[in-house]
C-alpha positions as a LaTeX table, in Angstrom:
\begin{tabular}{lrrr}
\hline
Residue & $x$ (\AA) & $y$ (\AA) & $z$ (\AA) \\
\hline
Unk1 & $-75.32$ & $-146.14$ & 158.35 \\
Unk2 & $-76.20$ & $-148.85$ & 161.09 \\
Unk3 & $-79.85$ & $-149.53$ & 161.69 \\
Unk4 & $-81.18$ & $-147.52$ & 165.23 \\
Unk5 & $-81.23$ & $-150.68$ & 167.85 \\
Unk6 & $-84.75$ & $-152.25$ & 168.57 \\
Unk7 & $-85.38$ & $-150.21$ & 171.43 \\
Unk8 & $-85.00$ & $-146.64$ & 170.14 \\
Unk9 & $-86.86$ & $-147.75$ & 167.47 \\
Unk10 & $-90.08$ & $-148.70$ & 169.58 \\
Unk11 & $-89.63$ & $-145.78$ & 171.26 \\
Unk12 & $-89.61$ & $-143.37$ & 168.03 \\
Unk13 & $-92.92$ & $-145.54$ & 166.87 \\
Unk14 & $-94.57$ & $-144.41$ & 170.10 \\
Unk15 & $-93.15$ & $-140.64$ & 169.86 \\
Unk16 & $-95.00$ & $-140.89$ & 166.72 \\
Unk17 & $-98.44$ & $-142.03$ & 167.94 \\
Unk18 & $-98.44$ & $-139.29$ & 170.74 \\
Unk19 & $-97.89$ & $-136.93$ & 168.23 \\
Unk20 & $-100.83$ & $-138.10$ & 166.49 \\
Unk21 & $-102.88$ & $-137.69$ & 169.62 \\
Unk22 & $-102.13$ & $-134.40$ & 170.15 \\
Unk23 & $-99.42$ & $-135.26$ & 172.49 \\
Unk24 & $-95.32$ & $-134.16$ & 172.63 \\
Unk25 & $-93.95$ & $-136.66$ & 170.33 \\
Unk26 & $-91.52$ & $-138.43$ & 173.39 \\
Unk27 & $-91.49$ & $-142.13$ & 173.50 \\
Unk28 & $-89.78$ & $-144.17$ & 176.30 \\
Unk29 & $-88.51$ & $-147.99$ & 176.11 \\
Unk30 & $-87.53$ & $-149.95$ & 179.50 \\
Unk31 & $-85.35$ & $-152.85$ & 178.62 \\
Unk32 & $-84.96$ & $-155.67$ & 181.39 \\
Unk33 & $-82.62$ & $-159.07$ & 180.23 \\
Unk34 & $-82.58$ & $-157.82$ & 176.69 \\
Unk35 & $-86.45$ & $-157.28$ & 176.61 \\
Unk36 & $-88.74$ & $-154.74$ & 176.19 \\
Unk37 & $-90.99$ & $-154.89$ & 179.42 \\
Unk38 & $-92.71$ & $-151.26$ & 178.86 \\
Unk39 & $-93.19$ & $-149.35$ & 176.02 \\
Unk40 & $-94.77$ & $-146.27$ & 176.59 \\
Unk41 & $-95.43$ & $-141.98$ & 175.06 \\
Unk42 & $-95.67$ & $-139.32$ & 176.17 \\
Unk43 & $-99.83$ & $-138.31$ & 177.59 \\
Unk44 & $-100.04$ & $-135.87$ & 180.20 \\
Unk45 & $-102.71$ & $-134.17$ & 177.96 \\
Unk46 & $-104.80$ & $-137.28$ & 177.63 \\
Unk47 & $-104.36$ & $-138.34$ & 181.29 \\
Unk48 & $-104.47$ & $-135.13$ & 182.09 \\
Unk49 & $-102.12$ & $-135.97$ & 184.09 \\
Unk50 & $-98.89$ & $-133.69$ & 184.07 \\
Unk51 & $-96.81$ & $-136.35$ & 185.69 \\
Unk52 & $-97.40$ & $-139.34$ & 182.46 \\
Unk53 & $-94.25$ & $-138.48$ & 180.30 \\
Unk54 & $-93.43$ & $-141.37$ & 178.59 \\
Unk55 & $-90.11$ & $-142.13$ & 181.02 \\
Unk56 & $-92.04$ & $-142.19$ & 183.81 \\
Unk57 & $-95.21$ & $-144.45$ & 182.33 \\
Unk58 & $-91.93$ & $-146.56$ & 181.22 \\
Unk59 & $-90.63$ & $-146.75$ & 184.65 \\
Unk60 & $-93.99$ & $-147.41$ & 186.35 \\
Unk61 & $-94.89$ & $-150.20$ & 183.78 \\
Unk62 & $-91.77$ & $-151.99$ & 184.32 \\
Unk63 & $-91.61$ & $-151.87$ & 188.22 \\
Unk64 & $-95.11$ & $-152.74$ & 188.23 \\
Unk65 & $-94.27$ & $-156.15$ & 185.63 \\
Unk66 & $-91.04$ & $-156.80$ & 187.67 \\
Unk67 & $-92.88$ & $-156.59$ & 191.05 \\
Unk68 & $-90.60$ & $-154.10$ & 192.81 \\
Unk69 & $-89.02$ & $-150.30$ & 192.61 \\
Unk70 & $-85.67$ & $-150.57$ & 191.83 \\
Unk71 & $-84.65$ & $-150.74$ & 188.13 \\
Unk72 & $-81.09$ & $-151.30$ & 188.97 \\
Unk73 & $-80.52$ & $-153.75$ & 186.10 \\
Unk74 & $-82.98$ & $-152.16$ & 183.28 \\
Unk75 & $-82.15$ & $-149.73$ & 180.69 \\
Unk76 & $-84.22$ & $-146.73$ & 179.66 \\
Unk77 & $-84.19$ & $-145.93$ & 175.66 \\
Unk78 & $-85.74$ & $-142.10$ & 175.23 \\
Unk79 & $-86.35$ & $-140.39$ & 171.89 \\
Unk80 & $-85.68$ & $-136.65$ & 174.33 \\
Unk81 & $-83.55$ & $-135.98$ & 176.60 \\
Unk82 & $-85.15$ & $-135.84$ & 180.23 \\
Unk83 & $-86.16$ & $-133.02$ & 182.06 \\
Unk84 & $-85.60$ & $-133.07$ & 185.60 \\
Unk85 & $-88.75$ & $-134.93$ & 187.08 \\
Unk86 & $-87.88$ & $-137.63$ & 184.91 \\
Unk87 & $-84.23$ & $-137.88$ & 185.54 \\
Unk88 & $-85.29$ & $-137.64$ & 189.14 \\
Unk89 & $-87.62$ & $-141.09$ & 188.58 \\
Unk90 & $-84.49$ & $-142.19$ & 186.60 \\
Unk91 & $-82.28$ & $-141.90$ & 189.88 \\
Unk92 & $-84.90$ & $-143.76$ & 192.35 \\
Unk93 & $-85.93$ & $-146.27$ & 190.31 \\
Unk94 & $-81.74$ & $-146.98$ & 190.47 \\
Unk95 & $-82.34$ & $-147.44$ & 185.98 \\
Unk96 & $-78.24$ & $-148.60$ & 185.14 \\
Unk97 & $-78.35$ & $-147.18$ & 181.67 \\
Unk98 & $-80.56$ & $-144.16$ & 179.91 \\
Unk99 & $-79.93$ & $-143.78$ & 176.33 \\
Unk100 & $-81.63$ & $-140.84$ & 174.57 \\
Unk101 & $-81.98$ & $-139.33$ & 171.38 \\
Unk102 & $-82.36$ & $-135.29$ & 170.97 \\
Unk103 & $-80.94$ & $-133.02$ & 173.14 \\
Unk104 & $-83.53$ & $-130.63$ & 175.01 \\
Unk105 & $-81.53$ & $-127.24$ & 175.91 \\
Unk106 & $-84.75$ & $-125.44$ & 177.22 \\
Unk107 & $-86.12$ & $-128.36$ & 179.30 \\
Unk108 & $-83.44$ & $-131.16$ & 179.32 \\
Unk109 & $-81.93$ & $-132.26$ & 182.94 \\
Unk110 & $-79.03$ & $-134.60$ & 181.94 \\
Unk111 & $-77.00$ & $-132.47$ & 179.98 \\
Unk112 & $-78.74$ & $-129.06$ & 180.11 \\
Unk113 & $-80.43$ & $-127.31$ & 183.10 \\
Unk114 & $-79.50$ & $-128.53$ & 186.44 \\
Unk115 & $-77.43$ & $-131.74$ & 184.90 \\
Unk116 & $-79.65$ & $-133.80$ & 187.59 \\
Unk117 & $-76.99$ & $-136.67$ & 187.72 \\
Unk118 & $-73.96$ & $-134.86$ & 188.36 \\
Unk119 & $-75.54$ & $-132.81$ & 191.66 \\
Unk120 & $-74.22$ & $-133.78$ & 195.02 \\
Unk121 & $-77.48$ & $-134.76$ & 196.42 \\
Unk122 & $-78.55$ & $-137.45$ & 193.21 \\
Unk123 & $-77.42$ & $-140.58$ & 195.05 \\
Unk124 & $-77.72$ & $-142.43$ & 191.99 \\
Unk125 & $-75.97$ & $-141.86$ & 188.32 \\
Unk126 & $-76.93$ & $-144.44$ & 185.39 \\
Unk127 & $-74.39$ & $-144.64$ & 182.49 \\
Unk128 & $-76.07$ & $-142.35$ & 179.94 \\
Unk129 & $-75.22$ & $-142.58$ & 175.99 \\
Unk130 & $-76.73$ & $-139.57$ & 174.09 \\
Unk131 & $-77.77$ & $-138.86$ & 170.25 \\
Unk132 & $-78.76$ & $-142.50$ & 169.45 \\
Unk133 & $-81.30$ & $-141.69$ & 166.35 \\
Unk134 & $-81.26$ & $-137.66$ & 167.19 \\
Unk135 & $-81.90$ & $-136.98$ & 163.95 \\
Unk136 & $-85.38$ & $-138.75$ & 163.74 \\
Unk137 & $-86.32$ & $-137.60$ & 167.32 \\
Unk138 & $-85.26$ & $-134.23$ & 166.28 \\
Unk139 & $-87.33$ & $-134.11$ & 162.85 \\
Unk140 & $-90.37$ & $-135.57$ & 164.97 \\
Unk141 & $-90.52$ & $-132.71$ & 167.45 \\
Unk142 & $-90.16$ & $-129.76$ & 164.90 \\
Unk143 & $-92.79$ & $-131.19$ & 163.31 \\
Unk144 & $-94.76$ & $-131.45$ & 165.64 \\
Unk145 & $-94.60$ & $-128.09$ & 166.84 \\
Unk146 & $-94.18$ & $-126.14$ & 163.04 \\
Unk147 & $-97.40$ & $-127.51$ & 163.07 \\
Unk148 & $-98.83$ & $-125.82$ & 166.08 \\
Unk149 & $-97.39$ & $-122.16$ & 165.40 \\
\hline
\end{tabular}
């Protein structure tokens, strides 16, 4: 078995401290030039704030460090599968590659739901490469939510 790259990894260790806080265990890496920029989890709870899923603190982080909106040559590296306001920040922010972890068939957007990139009216599609460290992810948000039941 190959080690998860660098990324997904970062973004599982901050999955994990949201879930510590209370917070949906989802972590979000931006990668810009082979660099993490943003790191960022999941914290609409303790924002209160029910737009700070860790995608879009990811997204807003790294346009913020880069100094403009588009995204065109970053990566995004997600531990869940984005719903559909995050696939829509995905689209404008013009991201060139998501990669995610588990799949989310109740709230997901890229391959569940609407399938946000594939609609007529998303004017931009990045490359997306699914099921990179699933497992973990997965195990992380059952968890999390065994524990809550």
């Amino acid at each position: 078995m190959f080690p998860l790259p660098l990324p997904m990894q970062r973004a599982l260790a901050a999955a994990r401290t949201a879930a510590a806080e209370g917070e949906v265990p989802v972590g979000a890496a931006l990668v810009h030039a082979g660099e993490i920029i943003a790191l960022a989890a999941n914290a609409p709870r303790t924002l209160h704030d029910p737009t700070a899923h860790a995608e879009i603190r990811a997204i807003r982080e790294g346009a913020r460090r880069l100094g403009r909106d588009r995204l065109e040559d970053c990566d995004l590296w997600v531990t869940l599968e984005p719903c559909a306001m995050c696939a829509g920040a995905i689209a404008h922010a013009r991201i060139a590659r998501l990669y995610y972890g588990a799949a989310d068939p109740k709230g997901g957007a890229v391959e569940h739901g609407p399938r946000f990139f594939t609609q007529a009216t998303c004017h931009h599609r990045p490359e997306v490469y699914s099921g990179i460290g699933e497992g973990e992810a997965a195990a992380l948000l059952r968890g999390f939510f065994a524990e809550r039941r």
